[in-house]
mmCIF file of C-alpha atoms in Angstrom:
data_model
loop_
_atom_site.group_PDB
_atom_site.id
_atom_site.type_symbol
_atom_site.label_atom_id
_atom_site.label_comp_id
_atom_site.label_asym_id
_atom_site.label_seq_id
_atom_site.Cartn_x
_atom_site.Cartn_y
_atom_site.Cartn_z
ATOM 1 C CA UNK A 1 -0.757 -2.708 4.083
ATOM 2 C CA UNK A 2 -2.511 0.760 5.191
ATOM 3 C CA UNK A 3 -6.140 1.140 5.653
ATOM 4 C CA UNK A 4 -7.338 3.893 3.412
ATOM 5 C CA UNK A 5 -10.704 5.486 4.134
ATOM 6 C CA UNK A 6 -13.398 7.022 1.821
ATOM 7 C CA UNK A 7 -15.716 9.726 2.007
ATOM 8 C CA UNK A 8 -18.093 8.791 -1.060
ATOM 9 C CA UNK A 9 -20.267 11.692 -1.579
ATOM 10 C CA UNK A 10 -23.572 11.403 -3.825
ATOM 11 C CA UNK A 11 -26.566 13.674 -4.284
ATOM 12 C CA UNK A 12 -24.951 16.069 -1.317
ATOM 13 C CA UNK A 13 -25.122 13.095 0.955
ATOM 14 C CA UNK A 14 -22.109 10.805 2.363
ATOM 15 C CA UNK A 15 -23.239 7.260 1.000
ATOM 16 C CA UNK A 16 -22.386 3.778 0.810
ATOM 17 C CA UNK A 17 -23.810 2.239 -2.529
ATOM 18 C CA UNK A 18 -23.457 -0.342 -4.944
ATOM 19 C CA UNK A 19 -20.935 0.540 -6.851
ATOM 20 C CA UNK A 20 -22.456 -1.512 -10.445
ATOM 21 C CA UNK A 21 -25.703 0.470 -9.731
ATOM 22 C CA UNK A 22 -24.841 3.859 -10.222
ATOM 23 C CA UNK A 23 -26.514 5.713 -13.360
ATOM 24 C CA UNK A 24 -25.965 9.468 -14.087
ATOM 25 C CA UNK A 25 -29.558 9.283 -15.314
ATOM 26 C CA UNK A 26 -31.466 10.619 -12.583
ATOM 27 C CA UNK A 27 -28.433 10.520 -10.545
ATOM 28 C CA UNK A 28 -29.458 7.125 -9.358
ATOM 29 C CA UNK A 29 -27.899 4.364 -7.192
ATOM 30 C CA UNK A 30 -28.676 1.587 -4.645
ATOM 31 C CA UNK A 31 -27.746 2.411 -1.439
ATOM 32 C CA UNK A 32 -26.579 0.563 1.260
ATOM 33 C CA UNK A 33 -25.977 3.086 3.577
ATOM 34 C CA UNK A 34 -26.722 7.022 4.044
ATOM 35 C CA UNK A 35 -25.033 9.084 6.688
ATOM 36 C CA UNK A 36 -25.995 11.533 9.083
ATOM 37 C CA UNK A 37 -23.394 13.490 9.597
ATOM 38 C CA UNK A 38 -21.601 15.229 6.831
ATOM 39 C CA UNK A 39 -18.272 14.720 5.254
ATOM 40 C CA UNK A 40 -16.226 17.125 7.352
ATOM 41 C CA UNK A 41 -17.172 14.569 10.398
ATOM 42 C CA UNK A 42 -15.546 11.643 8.361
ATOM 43 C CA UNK A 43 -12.638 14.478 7.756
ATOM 44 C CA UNK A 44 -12.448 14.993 11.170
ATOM 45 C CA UNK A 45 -12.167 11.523 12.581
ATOM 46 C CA UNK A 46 -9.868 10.373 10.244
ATOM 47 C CA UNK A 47 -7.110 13.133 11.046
ATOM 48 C CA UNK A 48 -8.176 12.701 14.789
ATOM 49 C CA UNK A 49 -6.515 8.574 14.192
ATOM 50 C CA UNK A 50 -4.102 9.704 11.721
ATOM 51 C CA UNK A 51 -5.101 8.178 8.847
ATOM 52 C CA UNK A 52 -3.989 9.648 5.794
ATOM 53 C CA UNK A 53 -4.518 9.005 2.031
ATOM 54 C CA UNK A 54 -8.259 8.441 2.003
ATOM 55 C CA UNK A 55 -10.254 9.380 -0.953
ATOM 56 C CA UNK A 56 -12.839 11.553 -1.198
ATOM 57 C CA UNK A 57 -15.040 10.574 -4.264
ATOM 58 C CA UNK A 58 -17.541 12.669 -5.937
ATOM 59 C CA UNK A 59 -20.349 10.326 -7.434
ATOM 60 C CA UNK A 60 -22.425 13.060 -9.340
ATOM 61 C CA UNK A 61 -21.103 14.235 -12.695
ATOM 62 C CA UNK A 62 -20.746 18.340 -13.415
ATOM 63 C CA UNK A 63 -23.838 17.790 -15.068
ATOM 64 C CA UNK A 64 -25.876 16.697 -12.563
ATOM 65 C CA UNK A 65 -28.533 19.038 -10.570
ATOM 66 C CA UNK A 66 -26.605 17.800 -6.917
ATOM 67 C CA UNK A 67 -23.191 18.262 -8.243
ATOM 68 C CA UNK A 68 -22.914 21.814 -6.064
ATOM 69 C CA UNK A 69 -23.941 20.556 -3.105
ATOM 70 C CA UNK A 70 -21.816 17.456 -3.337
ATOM 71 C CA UNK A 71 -18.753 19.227 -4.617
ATOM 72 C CA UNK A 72 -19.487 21.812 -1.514
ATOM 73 C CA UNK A 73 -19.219 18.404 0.867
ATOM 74 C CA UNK A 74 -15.895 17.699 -0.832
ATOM 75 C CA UNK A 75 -14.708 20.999 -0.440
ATOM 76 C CA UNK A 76 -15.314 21.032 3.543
ATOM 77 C CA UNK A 77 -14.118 17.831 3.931
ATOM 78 C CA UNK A 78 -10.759 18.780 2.725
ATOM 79 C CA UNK A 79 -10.563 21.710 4.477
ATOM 80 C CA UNK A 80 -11.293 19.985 7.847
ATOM 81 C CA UNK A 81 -8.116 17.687 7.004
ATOM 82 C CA UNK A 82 -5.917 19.722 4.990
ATOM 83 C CA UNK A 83 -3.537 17.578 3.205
ATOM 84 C CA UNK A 84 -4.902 14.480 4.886
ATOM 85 C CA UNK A 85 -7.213 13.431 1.649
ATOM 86 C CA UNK A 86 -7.040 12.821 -1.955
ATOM 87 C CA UNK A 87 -9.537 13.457 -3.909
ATOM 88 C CA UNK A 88 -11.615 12.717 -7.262
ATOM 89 C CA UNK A 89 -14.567 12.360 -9.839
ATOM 90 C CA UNK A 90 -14.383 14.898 -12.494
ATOM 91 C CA UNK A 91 -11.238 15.644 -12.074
ATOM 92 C CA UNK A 92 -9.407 18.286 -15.165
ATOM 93 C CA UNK A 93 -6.366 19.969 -15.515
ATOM 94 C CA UNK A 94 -9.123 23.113 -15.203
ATOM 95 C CA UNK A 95 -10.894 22.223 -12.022
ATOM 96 C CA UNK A 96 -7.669 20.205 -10.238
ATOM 97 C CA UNK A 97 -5.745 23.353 -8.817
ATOM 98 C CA UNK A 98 -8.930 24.261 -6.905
ATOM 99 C CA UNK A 99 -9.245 21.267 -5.466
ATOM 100 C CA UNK A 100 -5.362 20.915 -4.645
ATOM 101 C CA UNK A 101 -5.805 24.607 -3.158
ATOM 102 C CA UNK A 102 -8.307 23.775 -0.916
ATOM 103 C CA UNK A 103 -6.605 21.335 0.740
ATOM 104 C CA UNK A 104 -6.367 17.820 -1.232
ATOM 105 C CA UNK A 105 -3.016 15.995 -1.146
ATOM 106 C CA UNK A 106 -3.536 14.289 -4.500
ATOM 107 C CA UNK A 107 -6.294 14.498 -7.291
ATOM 108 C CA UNK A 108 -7.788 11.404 -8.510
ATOM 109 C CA UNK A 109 -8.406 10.712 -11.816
ATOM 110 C CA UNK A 110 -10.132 8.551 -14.332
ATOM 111 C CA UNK A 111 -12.519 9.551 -17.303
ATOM 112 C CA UNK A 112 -10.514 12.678 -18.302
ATOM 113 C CA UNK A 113 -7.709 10.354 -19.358
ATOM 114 C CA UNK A 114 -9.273 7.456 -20.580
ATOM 115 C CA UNK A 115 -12.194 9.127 -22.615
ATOM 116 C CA UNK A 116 -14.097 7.306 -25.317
ATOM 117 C CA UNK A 117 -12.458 4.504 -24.164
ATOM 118 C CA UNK A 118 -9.281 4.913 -25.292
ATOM 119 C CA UNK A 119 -6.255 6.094 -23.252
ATOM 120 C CA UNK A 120 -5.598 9.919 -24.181
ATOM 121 C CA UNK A 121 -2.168 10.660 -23.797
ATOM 122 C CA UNK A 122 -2.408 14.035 -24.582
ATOM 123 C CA UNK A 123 -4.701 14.707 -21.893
ATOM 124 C CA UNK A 124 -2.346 12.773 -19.517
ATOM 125 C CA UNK A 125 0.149 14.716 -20.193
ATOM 126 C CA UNK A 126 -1.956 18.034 -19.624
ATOM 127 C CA UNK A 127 -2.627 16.429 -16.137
ATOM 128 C CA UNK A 128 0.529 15.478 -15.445
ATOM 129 C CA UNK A 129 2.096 19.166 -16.245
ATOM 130 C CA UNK A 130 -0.392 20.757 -14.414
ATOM 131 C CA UNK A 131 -0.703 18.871 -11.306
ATOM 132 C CA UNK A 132 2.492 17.205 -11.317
ATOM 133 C CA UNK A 133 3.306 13.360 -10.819
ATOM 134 C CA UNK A 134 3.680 13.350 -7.221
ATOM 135 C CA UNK A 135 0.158 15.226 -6.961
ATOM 136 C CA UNK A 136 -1.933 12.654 -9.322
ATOM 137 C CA UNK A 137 -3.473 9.366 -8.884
ATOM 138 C CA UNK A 138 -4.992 7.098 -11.345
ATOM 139 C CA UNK A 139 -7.893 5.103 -10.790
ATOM 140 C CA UNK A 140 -7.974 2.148 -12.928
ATOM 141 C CA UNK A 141 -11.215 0.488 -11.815
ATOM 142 C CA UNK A 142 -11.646 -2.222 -13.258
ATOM 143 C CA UNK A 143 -14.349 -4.874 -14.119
ATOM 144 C CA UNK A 144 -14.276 -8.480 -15.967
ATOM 145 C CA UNK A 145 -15.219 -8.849 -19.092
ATOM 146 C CA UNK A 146 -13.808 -12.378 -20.814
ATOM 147 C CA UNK A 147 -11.615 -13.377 -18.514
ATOM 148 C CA UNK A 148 -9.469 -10.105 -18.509
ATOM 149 C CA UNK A 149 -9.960 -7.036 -16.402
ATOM 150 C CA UNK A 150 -10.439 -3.722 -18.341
ATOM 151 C CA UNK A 151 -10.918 -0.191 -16.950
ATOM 152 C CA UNK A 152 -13.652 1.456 -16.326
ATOM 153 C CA UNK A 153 -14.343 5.203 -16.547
ATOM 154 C CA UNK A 154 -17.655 7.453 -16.092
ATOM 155 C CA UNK A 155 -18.721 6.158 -12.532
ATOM 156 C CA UNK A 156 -17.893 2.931 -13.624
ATOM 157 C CA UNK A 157 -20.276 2.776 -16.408
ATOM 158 C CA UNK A 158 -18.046 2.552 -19.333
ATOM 159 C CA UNK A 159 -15.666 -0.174 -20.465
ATOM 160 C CA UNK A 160 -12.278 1.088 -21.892
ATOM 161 C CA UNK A 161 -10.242 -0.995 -24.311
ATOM 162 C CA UNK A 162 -7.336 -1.029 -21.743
ATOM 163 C CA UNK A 163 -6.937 -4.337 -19.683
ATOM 164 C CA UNK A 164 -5.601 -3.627 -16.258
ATOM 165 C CA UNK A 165 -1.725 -5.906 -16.994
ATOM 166 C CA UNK A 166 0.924 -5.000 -16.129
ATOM 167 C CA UNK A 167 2.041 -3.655 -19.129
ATOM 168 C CA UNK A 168 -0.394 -1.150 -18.275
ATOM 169 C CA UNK A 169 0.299 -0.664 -14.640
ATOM 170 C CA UNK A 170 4.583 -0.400 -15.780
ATOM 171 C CA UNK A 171 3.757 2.377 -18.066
ATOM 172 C CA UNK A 172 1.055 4.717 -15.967
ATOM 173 C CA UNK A 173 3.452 4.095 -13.287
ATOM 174 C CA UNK A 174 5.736 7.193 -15.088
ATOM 175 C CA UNK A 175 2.947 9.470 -15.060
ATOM 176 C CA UNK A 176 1.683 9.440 -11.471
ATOM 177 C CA UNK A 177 2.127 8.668 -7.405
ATOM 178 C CA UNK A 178 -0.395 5.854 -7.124
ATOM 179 C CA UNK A 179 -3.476 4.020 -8.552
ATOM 180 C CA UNK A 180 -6.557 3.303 -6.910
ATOM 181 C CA UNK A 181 -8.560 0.045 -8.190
ATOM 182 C CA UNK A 182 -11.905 -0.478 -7.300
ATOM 183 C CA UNK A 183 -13.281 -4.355 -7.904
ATOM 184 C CA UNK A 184 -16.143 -2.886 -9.754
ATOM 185 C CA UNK A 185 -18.332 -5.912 -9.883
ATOM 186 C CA UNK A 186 -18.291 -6.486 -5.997
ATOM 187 C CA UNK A 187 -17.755 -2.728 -5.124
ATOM 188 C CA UNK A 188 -20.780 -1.937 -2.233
ATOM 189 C CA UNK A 189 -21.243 -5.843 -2.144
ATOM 190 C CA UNK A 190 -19.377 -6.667 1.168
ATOM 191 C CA UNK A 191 -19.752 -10.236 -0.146
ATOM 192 C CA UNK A 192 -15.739 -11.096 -0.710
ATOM 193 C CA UNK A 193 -12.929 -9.349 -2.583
ATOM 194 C CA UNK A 194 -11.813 -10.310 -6.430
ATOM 195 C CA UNK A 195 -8.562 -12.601 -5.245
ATOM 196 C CA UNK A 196 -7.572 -12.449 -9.064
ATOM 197 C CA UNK A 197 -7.169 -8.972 -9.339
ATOM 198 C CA UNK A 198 -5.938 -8.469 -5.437
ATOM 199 C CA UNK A 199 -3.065 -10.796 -6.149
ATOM 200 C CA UNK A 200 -2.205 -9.126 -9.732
ATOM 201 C CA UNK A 201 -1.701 -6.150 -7.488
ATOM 202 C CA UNK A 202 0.497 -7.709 -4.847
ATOM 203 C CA UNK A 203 2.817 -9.113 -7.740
ATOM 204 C CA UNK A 204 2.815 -5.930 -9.695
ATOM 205 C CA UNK A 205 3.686 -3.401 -6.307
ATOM 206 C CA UNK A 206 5.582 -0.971 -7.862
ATOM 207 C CA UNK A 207 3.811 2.085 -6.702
ATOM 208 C CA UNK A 208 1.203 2.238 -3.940
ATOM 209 C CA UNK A 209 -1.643 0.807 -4.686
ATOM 210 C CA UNK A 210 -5.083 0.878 -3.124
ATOM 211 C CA UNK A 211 -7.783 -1.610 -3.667
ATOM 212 C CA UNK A 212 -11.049 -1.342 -2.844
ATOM 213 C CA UNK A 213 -14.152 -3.632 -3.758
ATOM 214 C CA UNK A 214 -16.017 -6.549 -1.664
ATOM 215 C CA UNK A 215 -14.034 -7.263 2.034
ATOM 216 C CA UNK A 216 -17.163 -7.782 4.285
ATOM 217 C CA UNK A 217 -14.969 -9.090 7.118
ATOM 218 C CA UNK A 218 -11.157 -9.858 8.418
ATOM 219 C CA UNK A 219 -10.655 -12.875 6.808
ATOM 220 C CA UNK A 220 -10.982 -10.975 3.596
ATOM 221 C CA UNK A 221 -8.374 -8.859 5.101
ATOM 222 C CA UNK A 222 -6.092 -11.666 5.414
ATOM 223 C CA UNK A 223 -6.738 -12.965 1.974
ATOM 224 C CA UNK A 224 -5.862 -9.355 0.790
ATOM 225 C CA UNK A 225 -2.905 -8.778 2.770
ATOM 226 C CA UNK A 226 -1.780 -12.209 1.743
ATOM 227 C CA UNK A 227 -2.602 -11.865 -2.017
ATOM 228 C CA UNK A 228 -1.551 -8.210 -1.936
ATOM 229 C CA UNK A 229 1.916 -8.836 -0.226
ATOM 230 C CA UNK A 230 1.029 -6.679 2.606
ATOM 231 C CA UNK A 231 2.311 -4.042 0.171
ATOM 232 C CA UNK A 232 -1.677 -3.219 -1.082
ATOM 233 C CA UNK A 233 -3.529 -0.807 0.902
ATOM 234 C CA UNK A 234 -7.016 -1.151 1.246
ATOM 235 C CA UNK A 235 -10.711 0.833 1.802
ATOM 236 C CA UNK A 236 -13.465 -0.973 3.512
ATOM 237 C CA UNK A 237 -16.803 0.544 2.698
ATOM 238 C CA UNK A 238 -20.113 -0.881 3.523
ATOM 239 C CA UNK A 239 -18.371 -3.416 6.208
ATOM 240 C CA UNK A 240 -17.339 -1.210 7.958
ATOM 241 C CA UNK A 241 -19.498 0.415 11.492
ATOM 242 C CA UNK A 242 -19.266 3.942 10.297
ATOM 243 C CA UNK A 243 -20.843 3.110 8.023
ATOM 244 C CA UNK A 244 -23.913 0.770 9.318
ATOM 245 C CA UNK A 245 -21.744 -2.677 8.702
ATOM 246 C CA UNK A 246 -20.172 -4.845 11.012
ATOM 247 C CA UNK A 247 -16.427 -4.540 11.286
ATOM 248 C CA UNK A 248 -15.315 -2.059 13.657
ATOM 249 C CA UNK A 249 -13.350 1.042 13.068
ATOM 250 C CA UNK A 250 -10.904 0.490 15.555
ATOM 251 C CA UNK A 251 -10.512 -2.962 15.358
ATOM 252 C CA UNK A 252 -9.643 -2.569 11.490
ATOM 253 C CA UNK A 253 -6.980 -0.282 12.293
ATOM 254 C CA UNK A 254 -5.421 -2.967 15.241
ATOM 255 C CA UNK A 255 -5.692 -5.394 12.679
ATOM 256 C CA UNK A 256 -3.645 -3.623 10.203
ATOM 257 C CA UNK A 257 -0.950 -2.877 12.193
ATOM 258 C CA UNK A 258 -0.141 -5.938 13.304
#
């Protein structure tokens, strides 16, 4: 198990929110926690303890009035920690080079592949020969709908017809370096982690995986690494001090690496 840290940016701002609350209609959200500092800070502290392979998410759509400024946030972030990030939300084969070029180790990618709720294999393939496998990860958040998981794409506000199986994980596998699976219904929630989906995970680990959703303190990190096989990397959001919860930066890491 790694930790993997985010840098969620929304409205221009590095946030904490509930992850079931976002709407792209008036680019709203509940929040649990706004920064002060901006996302080059996060950038900076995270290649000062050599963590690498966070993800930088944008929350606003291209559509949206803040998507500038929180695209500019990205954009610094990555270049305070060249290669040291991955990152996504609206991610296309036309936007994904600049991103790449200013410093992202991998682009992250959901809604451009799955759109209308479908997956588009055309499109994945686009992404695939334009980025390149070892450059792309998928993010196949997922949320429960009778009793199976499927994936969700637009922020998380759209259900796909694709349950996360592992059918599904075996063939994305060929067309990308990792996933990343946020528990959507407990995402911002710091209230547990979803122990189905953790341990689906854990028995799938094929690829690196990084799940993210719900661990408010470290006995959910010993459920995860457990369920996970210590072979599932995680993010801690909300919990976490940097970002106005409880468990401590440095003690996370200590705990990891045990």
């Amino acid at each position: 198990m790694e930790f993997r840290p985010c840098i969620d940016i929304h409205n221009g701002s590095v946030k904490q929110i509930v992850g079931s609350s976002l709407r792209d209609q008036n680019d709203a959200a509940r929040e649990n926690f706004v920064a002060k500092q901006d996302a080059a800070f996060f950038a900076r502290l995270y290649q000062e303890y050599g963590i690498r392979n966070g993800h930088i998410i944008l929350l606003n759509p291209v559509s949206s009035p803040y998507y500038n400024e929180t695209k500019k946030q990205a954009l610094s972030a990555l270049a305070a920690y060249p290669g040291g990030l991955q990152v996504g939300g609206g991610i296309t084969p036309d936007n994904a080079k600049e991103f790449l070029d200013a410093g992202a180790s991998h682009v992250i990618v959901t809604s451009y592949v799955f759109k209308d709720g479908h997956i588009q294999y055309d499109r994945l393939k686009e992404l695939v020969k334009t980025v390149g496998k070892d450059r792309l990860v998928l993010d196949l958040s997922a949320r429960m709908k009778e009793d199976h998981y499927y994936i969700m794409t637009d922020r998380w506000q759209k259900y796909t017809d694709v349950e996360l199986t592992e059918e599904t994980l075996n063939m994305l596998a060929s067309y990308c370096d990792e996933f990343l699976v946020h528990a959507v219904d407990v995402e911002g929630k710091a209230n547990g982690i979803e122990k189905t989906l953790a341990a689906r995970l854990g028995d799938w680990g094929k690829l690196p995986v990084t799940y993210a959703g719900g661990v408010h303190n470290f006995e959910d990190l010993s459920i995860l690494k457990q369920l996970g096989r210590d072979r599932v990397h995680v993010t801690i959001g909300s919990a976490l001090d940097l970002f106005g919860g409880n468990m401590k930066f440095e003690e996370v890491l200590r705990f990891i690496a045990q």
